[in-house]
PDB file of C-alpha atoms in Angstrom:
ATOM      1  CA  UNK A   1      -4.183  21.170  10.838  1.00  0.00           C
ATOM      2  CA  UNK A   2      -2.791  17.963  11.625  1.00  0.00           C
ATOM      3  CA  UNK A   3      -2.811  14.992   8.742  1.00  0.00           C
ATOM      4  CA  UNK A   4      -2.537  11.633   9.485  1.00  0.00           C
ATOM      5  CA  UNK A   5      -2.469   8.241   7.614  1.00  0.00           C
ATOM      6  CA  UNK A   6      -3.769   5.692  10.389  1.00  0.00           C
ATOM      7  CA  UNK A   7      -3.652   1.750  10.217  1.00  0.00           C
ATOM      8  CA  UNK A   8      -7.527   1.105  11.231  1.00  0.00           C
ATOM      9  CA  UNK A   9      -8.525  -1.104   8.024  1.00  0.00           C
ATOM     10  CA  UNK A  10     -12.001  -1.400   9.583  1.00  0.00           C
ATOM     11  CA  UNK A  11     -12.733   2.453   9.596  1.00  0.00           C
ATOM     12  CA  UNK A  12     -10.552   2.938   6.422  1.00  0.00           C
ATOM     13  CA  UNK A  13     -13.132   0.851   4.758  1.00  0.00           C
ATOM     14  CA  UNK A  14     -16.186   2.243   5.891  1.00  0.00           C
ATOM     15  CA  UNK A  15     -14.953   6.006   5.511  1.00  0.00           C
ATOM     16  CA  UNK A  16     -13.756   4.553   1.554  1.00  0.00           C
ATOM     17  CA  UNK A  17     -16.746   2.928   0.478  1.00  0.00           C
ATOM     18  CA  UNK A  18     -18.426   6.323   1.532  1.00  0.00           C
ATOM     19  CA  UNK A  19     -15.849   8.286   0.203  1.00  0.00           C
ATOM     20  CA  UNK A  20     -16.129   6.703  -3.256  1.00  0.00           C
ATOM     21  CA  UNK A  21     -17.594   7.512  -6.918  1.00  0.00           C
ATOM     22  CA  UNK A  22     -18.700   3.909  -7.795  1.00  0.00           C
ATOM     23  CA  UNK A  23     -18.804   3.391 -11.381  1.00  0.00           C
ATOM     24  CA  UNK A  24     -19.572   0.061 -10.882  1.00  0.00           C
ATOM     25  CA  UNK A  25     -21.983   0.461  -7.501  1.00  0.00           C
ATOM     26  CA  UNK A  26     -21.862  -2.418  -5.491  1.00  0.00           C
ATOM     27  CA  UNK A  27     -23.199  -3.342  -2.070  1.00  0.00           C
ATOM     28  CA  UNK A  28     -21.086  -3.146   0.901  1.00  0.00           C
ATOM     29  CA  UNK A  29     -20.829  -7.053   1.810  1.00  0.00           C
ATOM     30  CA  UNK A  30     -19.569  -7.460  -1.977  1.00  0.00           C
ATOM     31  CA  UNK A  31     -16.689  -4.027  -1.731  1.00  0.00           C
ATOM     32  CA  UNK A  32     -15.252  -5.641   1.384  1.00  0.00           C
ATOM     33  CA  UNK A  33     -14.750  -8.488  -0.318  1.00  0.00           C
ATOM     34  CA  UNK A  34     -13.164  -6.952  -3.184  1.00  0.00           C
ATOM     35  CA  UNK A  35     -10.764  -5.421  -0.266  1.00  0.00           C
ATOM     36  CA  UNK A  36     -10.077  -8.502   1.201  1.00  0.00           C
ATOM     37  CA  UNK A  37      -6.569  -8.473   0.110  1.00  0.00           C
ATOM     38  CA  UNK A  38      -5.408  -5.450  -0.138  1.00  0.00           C
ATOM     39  CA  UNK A  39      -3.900  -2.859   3.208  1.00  0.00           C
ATOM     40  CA  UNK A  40      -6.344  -0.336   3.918  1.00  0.00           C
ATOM     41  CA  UNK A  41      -6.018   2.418   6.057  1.00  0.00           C
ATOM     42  CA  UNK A  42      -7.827   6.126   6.928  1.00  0.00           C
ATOM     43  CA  UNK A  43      -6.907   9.452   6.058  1.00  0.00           C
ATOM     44  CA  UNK A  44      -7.321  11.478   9.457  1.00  0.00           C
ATOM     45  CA  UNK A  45      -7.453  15.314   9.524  1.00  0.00           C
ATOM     46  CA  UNK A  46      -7.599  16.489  12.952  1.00  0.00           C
ATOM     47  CA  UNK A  47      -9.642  13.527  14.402  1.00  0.00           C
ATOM     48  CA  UNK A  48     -11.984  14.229  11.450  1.00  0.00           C
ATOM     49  CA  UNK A  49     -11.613  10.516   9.075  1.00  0.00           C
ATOM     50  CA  UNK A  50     -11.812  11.874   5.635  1.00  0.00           C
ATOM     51  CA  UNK A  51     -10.883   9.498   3.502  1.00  0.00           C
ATOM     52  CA  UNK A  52      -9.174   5.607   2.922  1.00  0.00           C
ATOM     53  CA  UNK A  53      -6.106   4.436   0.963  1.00  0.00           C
ATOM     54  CA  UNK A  54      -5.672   1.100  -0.646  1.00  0.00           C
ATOM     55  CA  UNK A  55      -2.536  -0.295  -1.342  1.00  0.00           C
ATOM     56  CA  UNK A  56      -1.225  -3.262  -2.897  1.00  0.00           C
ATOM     57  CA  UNK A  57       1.750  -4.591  -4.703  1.00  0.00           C
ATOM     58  CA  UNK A  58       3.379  -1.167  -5.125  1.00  0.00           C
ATOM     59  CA  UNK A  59      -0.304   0.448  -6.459  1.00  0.00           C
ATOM     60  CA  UNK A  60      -2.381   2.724  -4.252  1.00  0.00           C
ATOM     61  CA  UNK A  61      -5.467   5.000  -4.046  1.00  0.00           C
ATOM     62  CA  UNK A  62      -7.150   6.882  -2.668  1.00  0.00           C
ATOM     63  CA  UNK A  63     -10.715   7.538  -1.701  1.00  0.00           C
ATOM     64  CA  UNK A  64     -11.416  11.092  -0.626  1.00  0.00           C
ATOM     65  CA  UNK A  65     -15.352  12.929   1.034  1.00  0.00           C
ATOM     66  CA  UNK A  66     -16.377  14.859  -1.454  1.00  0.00           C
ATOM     67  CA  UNK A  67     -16.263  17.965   1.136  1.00  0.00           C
ATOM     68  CA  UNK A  68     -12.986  17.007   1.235  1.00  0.00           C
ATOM     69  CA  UNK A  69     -11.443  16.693  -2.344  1.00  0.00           C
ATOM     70  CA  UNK A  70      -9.009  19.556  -3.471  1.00  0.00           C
ATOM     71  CA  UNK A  71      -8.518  20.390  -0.089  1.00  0.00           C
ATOM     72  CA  UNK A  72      -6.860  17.630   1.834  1.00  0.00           C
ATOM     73  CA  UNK A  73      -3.375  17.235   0.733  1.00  0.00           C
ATOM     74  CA  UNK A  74      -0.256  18.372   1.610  1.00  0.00           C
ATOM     75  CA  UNK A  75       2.926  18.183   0.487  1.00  0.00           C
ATOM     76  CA  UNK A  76       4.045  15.668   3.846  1.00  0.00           C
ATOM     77  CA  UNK A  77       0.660  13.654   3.278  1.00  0.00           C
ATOM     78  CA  UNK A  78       2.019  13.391  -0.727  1.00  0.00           C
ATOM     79  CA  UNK A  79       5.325  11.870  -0.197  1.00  0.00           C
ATOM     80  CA  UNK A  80       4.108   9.815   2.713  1.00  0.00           C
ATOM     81  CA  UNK A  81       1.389   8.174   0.174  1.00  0.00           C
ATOM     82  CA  UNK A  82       3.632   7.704  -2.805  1.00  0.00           C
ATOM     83  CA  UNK A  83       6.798   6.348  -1.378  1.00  0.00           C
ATOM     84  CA  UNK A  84       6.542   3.296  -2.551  1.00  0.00           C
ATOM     85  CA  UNK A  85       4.045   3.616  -5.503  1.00  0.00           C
ATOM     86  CA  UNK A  86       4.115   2.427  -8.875  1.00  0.00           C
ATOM     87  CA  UNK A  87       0.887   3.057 -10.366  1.00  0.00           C
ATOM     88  CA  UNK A  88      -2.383   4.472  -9.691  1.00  0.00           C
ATOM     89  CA  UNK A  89      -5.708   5.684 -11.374  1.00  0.00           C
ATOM     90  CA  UNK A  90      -7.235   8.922 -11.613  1.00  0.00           C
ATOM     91  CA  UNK A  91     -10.936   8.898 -11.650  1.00  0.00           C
ATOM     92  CA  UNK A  92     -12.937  11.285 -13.059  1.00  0.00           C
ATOM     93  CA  UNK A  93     -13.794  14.679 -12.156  1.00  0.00           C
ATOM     94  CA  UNK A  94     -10.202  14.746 -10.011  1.00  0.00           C
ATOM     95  CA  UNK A  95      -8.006  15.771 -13.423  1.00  0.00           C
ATOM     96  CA  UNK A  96      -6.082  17.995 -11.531  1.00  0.00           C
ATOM     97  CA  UNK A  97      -4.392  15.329 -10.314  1.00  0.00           C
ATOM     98  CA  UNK A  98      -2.723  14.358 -13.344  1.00  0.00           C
ATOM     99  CA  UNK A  99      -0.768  17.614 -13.162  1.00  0.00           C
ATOM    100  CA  UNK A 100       0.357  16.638  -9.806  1.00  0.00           C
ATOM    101  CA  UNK A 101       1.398  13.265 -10.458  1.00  0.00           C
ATOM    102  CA  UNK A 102       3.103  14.034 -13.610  1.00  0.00           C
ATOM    103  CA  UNK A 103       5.532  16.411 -12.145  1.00  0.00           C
ATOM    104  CA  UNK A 104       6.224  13.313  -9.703  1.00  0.00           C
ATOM    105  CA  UNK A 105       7.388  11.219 -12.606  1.00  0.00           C
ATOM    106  CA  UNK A 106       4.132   9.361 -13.393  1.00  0.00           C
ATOM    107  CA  UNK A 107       3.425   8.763 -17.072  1.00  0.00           C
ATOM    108  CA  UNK A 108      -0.304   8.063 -18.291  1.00  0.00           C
ATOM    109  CA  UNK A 109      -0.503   4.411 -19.937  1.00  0.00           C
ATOM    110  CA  UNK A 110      -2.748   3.823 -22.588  1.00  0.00           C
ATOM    111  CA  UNK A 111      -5.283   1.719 -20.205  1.00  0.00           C
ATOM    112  CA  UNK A 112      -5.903   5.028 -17.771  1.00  0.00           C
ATOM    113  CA  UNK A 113      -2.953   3.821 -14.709  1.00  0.00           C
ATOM    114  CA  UNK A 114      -0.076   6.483 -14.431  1.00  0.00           C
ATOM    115  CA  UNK A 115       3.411   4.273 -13.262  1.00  0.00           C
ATOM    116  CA  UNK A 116       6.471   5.633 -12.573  1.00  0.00           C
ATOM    117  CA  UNK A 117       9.302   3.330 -11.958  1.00  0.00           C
ATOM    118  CA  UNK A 118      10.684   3.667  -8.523  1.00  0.00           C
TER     119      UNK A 118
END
């Protein structure tokens, strides 16, 4: 299995607003708008889009298919997402990725972000 992060902002946003657990739900017109400035590209598993990251100003995330979560990254796909990366959010439901991220030097802040300085 072949894992790819691929600059198509277009699909990366339709494959992320799919790919998301809106807490705040929000129409599509209105989430592409809230994109506007940040980079957005899609998470391709053997020609198969599976998910979107977001990044902007050293933060990123990521937006995963449910069928998909705990299942979809690798070691390669880590360091290639992370790189430059100061902070990020875990959303609910995903806790294991605290574990993960810890061991990578991020530290939990008291407003949910993990940041690491790079």
């Amino acid at each position: 299995m072949t894992t790819d992060i691929v600059n198509n902002r277009t699909l990366g946003l339709k494959i992320g607003y799919a790919a998301t657990d809106w807490r705040h739900p929000m129409d599509y017109d209105t989430y592409e708008q809230e994109m506007s400035d940040w980079h957005v590209s899609v998470i391709i598993r053997d020609l198969e889009p599976i998910g979107a990251v977001y990044r902007k100003d050293g933060e990123t995330h990521v937006s995963i298919l449910p069928h998909w979560r705990q299942r979809w990254l690798t070691r390669g796909l880590l360091k290639e997402l992370l790189t430059d990366t100061r902070s990020t959010r875990v959303d609910d439901g995903n806790d294991f990725m605290y574990g993960v991220l810890e061991r990578l030097g991020f530290r939990r802040q008291p407003d949910g972000m993990l940041t690491r300085e790079i």
